Tab-separated table of C-alpha atoms in Angstrom:
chain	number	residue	atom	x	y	z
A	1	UNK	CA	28.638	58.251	172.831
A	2	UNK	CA	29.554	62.024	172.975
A	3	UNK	CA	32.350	63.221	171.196
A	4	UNK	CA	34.843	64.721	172.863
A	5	UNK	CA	38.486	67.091	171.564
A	6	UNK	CA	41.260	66.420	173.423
A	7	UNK	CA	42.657	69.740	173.150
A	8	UNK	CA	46.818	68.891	173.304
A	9	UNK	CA	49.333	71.798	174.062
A	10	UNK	CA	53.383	71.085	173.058
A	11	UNK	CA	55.650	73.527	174.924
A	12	UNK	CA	59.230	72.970	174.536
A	13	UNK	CA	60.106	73.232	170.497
A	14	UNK	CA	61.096	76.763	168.934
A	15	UNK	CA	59.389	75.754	165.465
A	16	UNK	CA	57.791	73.304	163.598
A	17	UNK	CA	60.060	71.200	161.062
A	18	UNK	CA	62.827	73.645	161.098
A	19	UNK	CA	66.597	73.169	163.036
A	20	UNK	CA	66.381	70.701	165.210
A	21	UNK	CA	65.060	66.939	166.501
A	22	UNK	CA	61.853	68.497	168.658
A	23	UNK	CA	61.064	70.543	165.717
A	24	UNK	CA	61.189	68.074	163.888
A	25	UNK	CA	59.223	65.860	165.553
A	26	UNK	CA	56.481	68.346	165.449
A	27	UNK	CA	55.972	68.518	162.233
A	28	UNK	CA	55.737	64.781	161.407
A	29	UNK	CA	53.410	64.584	164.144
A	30	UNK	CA	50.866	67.002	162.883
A	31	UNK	CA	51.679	65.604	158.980
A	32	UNK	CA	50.586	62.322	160.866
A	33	UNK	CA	47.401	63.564	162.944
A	34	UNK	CA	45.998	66.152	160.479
A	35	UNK	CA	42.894	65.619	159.806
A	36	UNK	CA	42.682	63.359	163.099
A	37	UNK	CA	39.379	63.002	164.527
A	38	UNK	CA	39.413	63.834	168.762
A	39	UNK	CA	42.861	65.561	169.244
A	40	UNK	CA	43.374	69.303	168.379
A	41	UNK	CA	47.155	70.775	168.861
A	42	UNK	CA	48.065	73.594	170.112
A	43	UNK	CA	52.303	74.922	169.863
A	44	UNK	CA	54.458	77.261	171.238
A	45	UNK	CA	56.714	78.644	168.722
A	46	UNK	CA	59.496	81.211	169.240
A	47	UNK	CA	58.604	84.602	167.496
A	48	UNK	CA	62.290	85.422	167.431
A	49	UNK	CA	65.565	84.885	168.851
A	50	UNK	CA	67.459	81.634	167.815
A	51	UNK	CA	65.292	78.699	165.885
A	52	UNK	CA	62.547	81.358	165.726
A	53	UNK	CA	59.379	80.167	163.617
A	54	UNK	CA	59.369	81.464	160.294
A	55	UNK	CA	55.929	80.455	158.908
A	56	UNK	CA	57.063	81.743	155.706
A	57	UNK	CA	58.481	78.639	155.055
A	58	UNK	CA	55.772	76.548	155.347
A	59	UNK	CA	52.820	75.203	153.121
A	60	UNK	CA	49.297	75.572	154.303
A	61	UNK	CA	49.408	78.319	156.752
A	62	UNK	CA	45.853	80.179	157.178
A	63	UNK	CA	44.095	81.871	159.780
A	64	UNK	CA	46.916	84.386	160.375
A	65	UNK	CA	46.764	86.312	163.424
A	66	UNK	CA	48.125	90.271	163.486
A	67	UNK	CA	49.455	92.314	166.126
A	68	UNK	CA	49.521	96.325	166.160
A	69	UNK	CA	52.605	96.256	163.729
A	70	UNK	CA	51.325	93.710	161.589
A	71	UNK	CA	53.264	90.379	162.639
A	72	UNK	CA	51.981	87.155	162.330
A	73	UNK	CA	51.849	86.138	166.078
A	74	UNK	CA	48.649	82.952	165.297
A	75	UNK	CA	47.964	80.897	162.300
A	76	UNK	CA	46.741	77.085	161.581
A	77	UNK	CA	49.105	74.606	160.601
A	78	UNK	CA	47.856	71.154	159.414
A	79	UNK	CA	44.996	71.740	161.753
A	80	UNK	CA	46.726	73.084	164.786
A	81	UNK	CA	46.615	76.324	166.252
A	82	UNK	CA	50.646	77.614	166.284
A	83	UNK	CA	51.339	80.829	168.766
A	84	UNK	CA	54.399	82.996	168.303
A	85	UNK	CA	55.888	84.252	171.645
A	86	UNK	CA	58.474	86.842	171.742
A	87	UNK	CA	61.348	85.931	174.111
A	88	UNK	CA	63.921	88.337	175.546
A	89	UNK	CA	67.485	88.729	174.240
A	90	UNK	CA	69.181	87.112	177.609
A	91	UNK	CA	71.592	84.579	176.704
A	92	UNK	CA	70.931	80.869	177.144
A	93	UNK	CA	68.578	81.730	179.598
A	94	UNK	CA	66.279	82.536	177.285
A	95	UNK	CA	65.280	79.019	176.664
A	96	UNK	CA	63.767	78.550	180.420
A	97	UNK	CA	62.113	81.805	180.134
A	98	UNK	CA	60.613	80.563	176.899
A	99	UNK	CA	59.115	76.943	178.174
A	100	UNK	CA	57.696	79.128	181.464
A	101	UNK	CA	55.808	81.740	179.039
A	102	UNK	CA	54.593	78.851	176.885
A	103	UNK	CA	53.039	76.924	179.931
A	104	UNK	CA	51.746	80.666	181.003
A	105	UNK	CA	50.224	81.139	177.882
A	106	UNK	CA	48.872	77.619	177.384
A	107	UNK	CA	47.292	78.035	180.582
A	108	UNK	CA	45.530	81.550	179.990
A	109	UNK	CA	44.235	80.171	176.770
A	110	UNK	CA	42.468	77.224	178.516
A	111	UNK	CA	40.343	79.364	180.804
A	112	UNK	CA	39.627	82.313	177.629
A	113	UNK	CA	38.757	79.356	175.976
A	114	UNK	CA	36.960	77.531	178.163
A	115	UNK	CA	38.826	74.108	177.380
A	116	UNK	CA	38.781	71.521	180.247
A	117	UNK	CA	40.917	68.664	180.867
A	118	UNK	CA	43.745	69.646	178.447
A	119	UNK	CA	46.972	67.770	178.290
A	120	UNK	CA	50.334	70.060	178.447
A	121	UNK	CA	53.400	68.067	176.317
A	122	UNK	CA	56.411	69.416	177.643
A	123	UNK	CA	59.528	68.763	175.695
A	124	UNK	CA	62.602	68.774	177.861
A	125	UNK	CA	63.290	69.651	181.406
A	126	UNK	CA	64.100	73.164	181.753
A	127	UNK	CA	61.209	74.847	184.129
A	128	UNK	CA	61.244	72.237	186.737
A	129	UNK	CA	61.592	74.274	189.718
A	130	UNK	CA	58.131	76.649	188.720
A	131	UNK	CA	56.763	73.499	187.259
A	132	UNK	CA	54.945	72.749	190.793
A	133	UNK	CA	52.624	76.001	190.611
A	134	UNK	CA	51.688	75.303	186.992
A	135	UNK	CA	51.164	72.120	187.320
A	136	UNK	CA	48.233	72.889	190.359
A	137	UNK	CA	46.526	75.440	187.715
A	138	UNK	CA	46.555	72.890	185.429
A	139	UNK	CA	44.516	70.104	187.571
A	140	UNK	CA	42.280	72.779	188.615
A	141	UNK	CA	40.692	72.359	185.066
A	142	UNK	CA	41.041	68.311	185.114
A	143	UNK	CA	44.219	68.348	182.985
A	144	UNK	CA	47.161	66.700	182.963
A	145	UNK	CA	50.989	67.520	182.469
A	146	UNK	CA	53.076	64.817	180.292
A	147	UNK	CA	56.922	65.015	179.902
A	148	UNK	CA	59.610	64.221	177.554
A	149	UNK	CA	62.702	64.020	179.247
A	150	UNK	CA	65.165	64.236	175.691
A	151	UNK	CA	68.252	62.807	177.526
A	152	UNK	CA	70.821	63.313	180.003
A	153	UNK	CA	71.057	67.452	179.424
A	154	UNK	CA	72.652	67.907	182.663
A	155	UNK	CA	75.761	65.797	181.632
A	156	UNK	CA	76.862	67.884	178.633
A	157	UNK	CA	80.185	69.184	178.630
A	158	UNK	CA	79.228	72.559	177.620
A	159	UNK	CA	77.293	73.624	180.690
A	160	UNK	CA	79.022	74.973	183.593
A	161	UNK	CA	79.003	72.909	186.885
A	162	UNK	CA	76.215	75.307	188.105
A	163	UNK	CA	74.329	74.981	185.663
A	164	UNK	CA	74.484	70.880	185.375
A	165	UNK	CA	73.810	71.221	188.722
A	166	UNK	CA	70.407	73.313	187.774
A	167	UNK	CA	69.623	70.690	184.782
A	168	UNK	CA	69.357	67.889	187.341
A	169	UNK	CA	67.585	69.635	189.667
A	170	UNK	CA	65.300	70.201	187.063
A	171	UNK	CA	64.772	66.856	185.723
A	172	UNK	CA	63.879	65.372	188.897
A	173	UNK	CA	61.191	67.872	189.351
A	174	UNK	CA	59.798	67.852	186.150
A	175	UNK	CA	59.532	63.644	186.587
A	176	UNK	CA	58.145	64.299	190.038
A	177	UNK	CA	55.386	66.609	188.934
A	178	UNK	CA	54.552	64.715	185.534
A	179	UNK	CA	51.445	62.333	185.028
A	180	UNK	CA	53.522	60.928	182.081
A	181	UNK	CA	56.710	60.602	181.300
A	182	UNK	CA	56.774	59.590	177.784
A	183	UNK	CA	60.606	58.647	176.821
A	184	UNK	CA	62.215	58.442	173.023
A	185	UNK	CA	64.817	55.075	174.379
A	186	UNK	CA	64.115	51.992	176.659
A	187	UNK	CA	67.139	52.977	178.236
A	188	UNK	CA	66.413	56.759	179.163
A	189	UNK	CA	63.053	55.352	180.134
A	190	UNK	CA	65.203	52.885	182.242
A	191	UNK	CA	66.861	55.492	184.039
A	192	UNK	CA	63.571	57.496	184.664
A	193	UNK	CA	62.230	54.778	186.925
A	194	UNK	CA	65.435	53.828	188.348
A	195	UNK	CA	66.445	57.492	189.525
A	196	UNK	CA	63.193	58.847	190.176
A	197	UNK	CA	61.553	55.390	191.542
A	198	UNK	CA	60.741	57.557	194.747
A	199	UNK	CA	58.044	59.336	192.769
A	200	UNK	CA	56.688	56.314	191.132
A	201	UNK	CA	56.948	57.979	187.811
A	202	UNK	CA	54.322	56.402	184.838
A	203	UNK	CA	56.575	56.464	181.993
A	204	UNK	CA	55.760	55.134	178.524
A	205	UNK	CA	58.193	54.174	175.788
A	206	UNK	CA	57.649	56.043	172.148
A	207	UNK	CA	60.628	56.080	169.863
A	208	UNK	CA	61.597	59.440	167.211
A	209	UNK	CA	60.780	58.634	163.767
A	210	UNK	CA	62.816	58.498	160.479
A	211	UNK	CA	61.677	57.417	157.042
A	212	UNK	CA	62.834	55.482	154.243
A	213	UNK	CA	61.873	58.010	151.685
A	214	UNK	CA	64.719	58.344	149.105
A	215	UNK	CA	66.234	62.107	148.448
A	216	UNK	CA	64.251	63.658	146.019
A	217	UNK	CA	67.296	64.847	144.359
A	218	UNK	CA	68.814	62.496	141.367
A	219	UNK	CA	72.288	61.712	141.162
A	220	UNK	CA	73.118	64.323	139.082
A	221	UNK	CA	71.135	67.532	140.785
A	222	UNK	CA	72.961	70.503	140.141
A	223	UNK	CA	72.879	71.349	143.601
A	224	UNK	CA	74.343	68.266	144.934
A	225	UNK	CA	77.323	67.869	141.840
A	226	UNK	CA	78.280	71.359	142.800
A	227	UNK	CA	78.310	70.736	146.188
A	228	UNK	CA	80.494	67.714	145.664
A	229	UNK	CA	82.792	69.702	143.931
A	230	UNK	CA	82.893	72.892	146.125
A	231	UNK	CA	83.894	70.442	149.166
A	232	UNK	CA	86.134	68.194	146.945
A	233	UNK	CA	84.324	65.434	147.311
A	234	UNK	CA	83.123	62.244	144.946
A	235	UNK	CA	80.296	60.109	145.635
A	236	UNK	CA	81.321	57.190	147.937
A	237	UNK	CA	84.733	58.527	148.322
A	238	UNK	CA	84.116	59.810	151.810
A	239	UNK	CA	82.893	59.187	155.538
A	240	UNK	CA	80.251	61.776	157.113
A	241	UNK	CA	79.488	63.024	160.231
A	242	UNK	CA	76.603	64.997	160.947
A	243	UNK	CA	75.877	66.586	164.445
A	244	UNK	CA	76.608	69.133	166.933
A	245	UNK	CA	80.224	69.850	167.368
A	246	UNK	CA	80.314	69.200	171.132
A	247	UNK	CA	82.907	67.419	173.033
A	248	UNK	CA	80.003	64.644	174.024
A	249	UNK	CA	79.771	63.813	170.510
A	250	UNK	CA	83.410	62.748	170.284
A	251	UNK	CA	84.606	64.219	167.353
A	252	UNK	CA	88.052	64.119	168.825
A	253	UNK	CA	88.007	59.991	168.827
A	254	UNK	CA	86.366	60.198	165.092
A	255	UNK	CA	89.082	62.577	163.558
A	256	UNK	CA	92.026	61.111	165.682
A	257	UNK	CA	91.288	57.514	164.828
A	258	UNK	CA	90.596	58.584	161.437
A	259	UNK	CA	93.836	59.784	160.909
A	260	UNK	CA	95.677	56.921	162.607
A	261	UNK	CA	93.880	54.590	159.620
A	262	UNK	CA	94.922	53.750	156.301
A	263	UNK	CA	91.901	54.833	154.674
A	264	UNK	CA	92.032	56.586	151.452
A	265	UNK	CA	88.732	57.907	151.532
A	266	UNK	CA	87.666	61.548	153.416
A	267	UNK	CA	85.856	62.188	156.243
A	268	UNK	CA	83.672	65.015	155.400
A	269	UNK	CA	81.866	67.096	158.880
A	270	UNK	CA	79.098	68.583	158.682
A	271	UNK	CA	78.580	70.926	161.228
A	272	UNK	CA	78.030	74.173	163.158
A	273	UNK	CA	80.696	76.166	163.746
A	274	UNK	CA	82.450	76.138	167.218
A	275	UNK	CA	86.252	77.714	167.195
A	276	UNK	CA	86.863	76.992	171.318
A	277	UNK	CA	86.604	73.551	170.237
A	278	UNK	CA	88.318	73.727	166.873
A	279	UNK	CA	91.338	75.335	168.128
A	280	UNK	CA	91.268	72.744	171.511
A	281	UNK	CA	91.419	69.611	168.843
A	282	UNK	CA	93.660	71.012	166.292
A	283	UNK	CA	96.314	71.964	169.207
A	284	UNK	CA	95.743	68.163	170.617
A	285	UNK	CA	95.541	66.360	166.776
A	286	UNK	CA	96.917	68.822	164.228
A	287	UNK	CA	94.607	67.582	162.008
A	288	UNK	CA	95.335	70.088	159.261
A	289	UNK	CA	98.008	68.777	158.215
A	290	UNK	CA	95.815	65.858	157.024
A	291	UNK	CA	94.229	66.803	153.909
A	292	UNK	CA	91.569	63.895	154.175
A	293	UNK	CA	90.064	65.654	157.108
A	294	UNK	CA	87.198	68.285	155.957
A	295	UNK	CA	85.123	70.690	157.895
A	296	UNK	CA	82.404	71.318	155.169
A	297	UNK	CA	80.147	73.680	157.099
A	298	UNK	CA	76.378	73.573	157.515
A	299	UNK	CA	73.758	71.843	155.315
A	300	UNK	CA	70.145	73.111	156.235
A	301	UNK	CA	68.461	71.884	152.681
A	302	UNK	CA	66.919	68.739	153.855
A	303	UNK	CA	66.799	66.884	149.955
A	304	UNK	CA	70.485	67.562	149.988
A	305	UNK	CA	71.580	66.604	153.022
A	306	UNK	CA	69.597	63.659	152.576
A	307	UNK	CA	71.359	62.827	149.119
A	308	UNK	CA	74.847	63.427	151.093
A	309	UNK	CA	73.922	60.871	153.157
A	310	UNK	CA	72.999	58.452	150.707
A	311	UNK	CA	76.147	59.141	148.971
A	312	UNK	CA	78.785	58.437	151.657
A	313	UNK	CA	80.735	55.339	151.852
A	314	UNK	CA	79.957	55.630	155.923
A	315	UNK	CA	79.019	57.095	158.516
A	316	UNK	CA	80.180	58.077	162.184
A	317	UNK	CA	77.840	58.442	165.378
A	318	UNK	CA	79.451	59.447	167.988
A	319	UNK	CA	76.921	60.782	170.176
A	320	UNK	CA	77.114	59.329	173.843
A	321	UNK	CA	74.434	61.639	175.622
A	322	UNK	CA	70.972	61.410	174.882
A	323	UNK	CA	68.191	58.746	174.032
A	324	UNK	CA	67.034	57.890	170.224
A	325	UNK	CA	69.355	60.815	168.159
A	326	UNK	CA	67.347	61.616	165.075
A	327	UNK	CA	70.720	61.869	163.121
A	328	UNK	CA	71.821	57.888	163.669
A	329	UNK	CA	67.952	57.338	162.273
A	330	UNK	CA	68.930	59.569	159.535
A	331	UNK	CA	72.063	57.721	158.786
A	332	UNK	CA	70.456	54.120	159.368
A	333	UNK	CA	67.635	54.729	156.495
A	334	UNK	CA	70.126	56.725	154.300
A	335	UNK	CA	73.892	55.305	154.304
A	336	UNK	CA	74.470	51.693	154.126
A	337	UNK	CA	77.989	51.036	156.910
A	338	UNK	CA	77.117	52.880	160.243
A	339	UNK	CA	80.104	53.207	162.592
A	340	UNK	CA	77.987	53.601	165.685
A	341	UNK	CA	79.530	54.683	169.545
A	342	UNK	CA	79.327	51.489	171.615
A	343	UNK	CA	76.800	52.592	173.998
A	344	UNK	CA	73.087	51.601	175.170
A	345	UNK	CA	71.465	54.123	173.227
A	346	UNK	CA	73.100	53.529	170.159
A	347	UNK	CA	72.685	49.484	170.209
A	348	UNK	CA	69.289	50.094	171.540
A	349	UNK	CA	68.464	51.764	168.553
A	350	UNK	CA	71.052	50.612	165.274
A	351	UNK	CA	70.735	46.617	166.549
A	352	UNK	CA	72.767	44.420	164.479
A	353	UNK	CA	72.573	47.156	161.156
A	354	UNK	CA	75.910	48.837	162.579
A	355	UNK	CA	79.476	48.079	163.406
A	356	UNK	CA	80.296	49.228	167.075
A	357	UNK	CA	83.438	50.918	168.412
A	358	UNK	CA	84.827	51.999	172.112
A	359	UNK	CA	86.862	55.226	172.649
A	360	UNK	CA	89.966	52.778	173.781
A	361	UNK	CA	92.445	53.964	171.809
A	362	UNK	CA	92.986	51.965	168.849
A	363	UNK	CA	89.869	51.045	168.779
A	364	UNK	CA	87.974	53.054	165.859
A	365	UNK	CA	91.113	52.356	163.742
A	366	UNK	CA	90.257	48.910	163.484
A	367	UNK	CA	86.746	49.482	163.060
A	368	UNK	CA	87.908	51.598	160.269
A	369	UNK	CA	89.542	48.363	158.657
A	370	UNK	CA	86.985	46.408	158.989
A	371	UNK	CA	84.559	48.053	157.464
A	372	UNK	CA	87.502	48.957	154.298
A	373	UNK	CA	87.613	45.301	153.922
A	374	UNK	CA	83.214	44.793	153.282
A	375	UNK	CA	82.727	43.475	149.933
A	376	UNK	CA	80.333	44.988	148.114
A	377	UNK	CA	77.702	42.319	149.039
A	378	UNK	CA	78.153	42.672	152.890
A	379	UNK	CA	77.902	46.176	153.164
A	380	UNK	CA	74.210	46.209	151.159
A	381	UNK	CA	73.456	43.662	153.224
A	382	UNK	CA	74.442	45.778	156.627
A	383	UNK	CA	72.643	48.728	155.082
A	384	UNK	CA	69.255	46.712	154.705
A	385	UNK	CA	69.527	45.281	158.494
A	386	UNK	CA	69.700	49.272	159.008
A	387	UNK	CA	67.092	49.922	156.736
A	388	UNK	CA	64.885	47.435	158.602
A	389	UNK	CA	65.225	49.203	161.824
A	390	UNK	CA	63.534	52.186	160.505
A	391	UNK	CA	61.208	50.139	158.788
A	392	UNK	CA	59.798	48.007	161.491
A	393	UNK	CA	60.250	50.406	164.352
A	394	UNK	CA	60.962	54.123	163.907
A	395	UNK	CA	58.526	55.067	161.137
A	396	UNK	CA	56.803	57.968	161.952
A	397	UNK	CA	53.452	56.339	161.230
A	398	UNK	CA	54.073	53.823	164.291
A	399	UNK	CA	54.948	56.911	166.109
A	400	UNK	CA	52.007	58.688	164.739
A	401	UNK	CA	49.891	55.849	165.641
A	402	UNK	CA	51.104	55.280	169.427
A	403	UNK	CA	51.135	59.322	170.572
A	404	UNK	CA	47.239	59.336	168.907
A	405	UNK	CA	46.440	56.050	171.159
A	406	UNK	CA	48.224	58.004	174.629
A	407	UNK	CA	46.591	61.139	173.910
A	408	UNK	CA	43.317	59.415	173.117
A	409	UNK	CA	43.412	57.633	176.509
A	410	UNK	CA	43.143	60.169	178.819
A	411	UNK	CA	41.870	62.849	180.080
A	412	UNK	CA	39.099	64.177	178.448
A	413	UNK	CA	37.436	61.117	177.531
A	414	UNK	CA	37.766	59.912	180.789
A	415	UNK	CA	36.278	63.449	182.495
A	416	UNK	CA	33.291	62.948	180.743
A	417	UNK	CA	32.282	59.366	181.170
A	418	UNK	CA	34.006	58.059	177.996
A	419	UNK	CA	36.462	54.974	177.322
A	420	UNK	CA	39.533	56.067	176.321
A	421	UNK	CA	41.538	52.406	176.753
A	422	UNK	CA	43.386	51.185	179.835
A	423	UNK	CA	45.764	52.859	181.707
């Protein structure tokens, strides 16, 4: 049998393991597949602009690649070849002009390179109305384009009615023009073939990955003690929220339900700044006044936020848009009582290891009280059922293990007269 590379080219993240869930994913997929027999990676990084890929920061960078004024613009990474693509400063824009010049790139590399039948993993669904006329180029050297939808970007409160309009647009051509449309939730994967059933989408379901690895910080770090104290905060003393501060993750039901409780302990929010949205909830909550409620800014040192996590008394998800959110995994293998959003995604996901509330009004208070009256006993016990979740089905070496047996399948092997499995 003649060995074949299945040459695999992600276009979609800005970096690898830095700022977000795609980037994230990146990186534990090449920490999984390095040193992987048959697939070789290719990425598109941004070379600046927001998210931009600061190799600096990693361990194990070689073959560095100069331009005229001595920027890194190529290197290897865990046995992939990462490329650095400048993007232009034009507002959120940028990020559709950045997925079409990956794709452009990818493509001009294959024929330099001579590389047939490649596979082109698109993350999101921004370029779907050019997608058509890349996606010809691309089977004219036996390849094929796979997709990964992330979830419903078009219904996000922060775009415009234009451009939601744009977004699903976009989606449906993206599914339309895809040979794969690999989805991180049953239930986004659900919606794929229900919407789209016209084009007879292939989808396949492969979940985001967390791990159960403990913080490697100890309870008495330096950095974490003085963070404790900076934020006036004690070690399960306080709820945490972690996430985006958009409307579609609900903050406003977290903090005004909060407030309505009788808790004694502090909600603690970790998150980016937005002051539209801070000055829309405080004029609608006035949650100032209550001293339990604490915007603690942004926590980019992954040990630490990890040991924050494993230090609060609970945690809210309130995140209604979207498929598998890496931040619930987070919370599931980190903080024993999740106080999950009662939606498909969610439940999909968290199972019986959360407790489930509704934006009714009222609702989330009583949640609240529920989980103040846990003994000791039942809230380890709802942390392992969390714990478990992880374990048996979000590790990243399952998800290592099923992206290695998709790329395997097809279709280089198949081009020249291997097996690669069933389709």
């Amino acid at each position: 049998m003649r060995f074949v590379t299945q040459h695999v080219f992600i276009c979609g993240a800005k970096s690898i393991g830095q700022y977000g869930g795609y980037e994230t994913f990146v990186e534990k997929l090449l920490e999984q597949h390095e040193g992987l027999d048959g697939i070789e990676y290719h990425v598109a990084c941004k070379h600046n602009g927001e998210g931009y890929m600061d190799e600096r920061r990693l361990s194990g960078v070689s073959e560095t690649v100069l331009d005229e004024a001595g920027e890194v613009t190529e290197f290897r990474y865990r046995g992939a070849h990462v490329f650095k693509l400048k993007v232009p400063n034009i507002g959120p824009a940028v990020a559709v002009w950045y997925d079409a010049h990956a794709v452009r790139y990818a493509l001009r590399y294959c024929r330099e390179h001579n590389i047939e039948a490649p596979i082109f993993y698109i993350l999101t669904c921004r370029i779907g109305p050019v997608i058509g006329r890349y996606k010809r180029e691309l089977e004219a050297m036996g390849g094929k384009l796979f997709l990964n939808p992330d979830g419903h970007e078009w219904k996000r409160a922060k775009w415009s009615a234009p451009i939601r309009r744009y977004w699903k647009l976009s989606e449906g051509l993206m599914v339309k023009h895809s040979d794969l449309v690999i989805c991180d939730s049953e239930n986004i994967r659900r919606y794929i073939r229900e919407e789209y059933k016209a084009f007879d989408p292939e989808t396949a379901f492969i979940a985001y990955g967390s791990d159960l690895t403990p913080s490697a910080l100890p309870d008495d770090d330096p950095s974490f003690r003085g963070w404790l104290e900076e934020k006036g905060l004690q070690p399960e003393k306080y709820y945490l929220i972690v996430g985006r501060f958009v409307p579609e993750n609900n903050y406003e039901t977290v903090i005004r339900e909060f407030m309505a409780s009788d808790t004694d302990k502090t909600l603690a929010i970790i998150t980016n700044s937005n002051e539209k949205l801070m000055r829309s909830l405080e004029e609608r909550l006035h949650f100032k006044k209550d001293p339990r409620i604490r915007f603690v800014g942004t926590v980019y040192d992954q040990a630490l936020l990890k040991k924050i996590r494993e230090n609060a008394w609970g945690y809210f998800h309130g995140h209604e848009v979207g498929g598998t959110n890496p931040s619930l995994l987070e919370a599931l293998g980190s903080t024993k009582v999740n106080l999950a959003l009662d939606v498909g995604f969610n439940r999909e996901v968290a199972e019986d290891g959360a407790l489930y509330w509704t934006k009714q009004p009222g609702n989330l208070r009583q949640v609240i009280e529920q989980a103040e009256q846990l003994s000791e006993q039942a809230r380890s016990a709802l942390g392992e059922k969390a714990r478990e979740r992880i374990r048996t089905a979000y590790s990243w070496e399952r998800i290592g293990d099923q992206y290695a047996a998709v790329f395997l399948r097809t279709p280089a092997l198949a081009l020249h007269g291997e097996s690669g499995g069933d389709r």
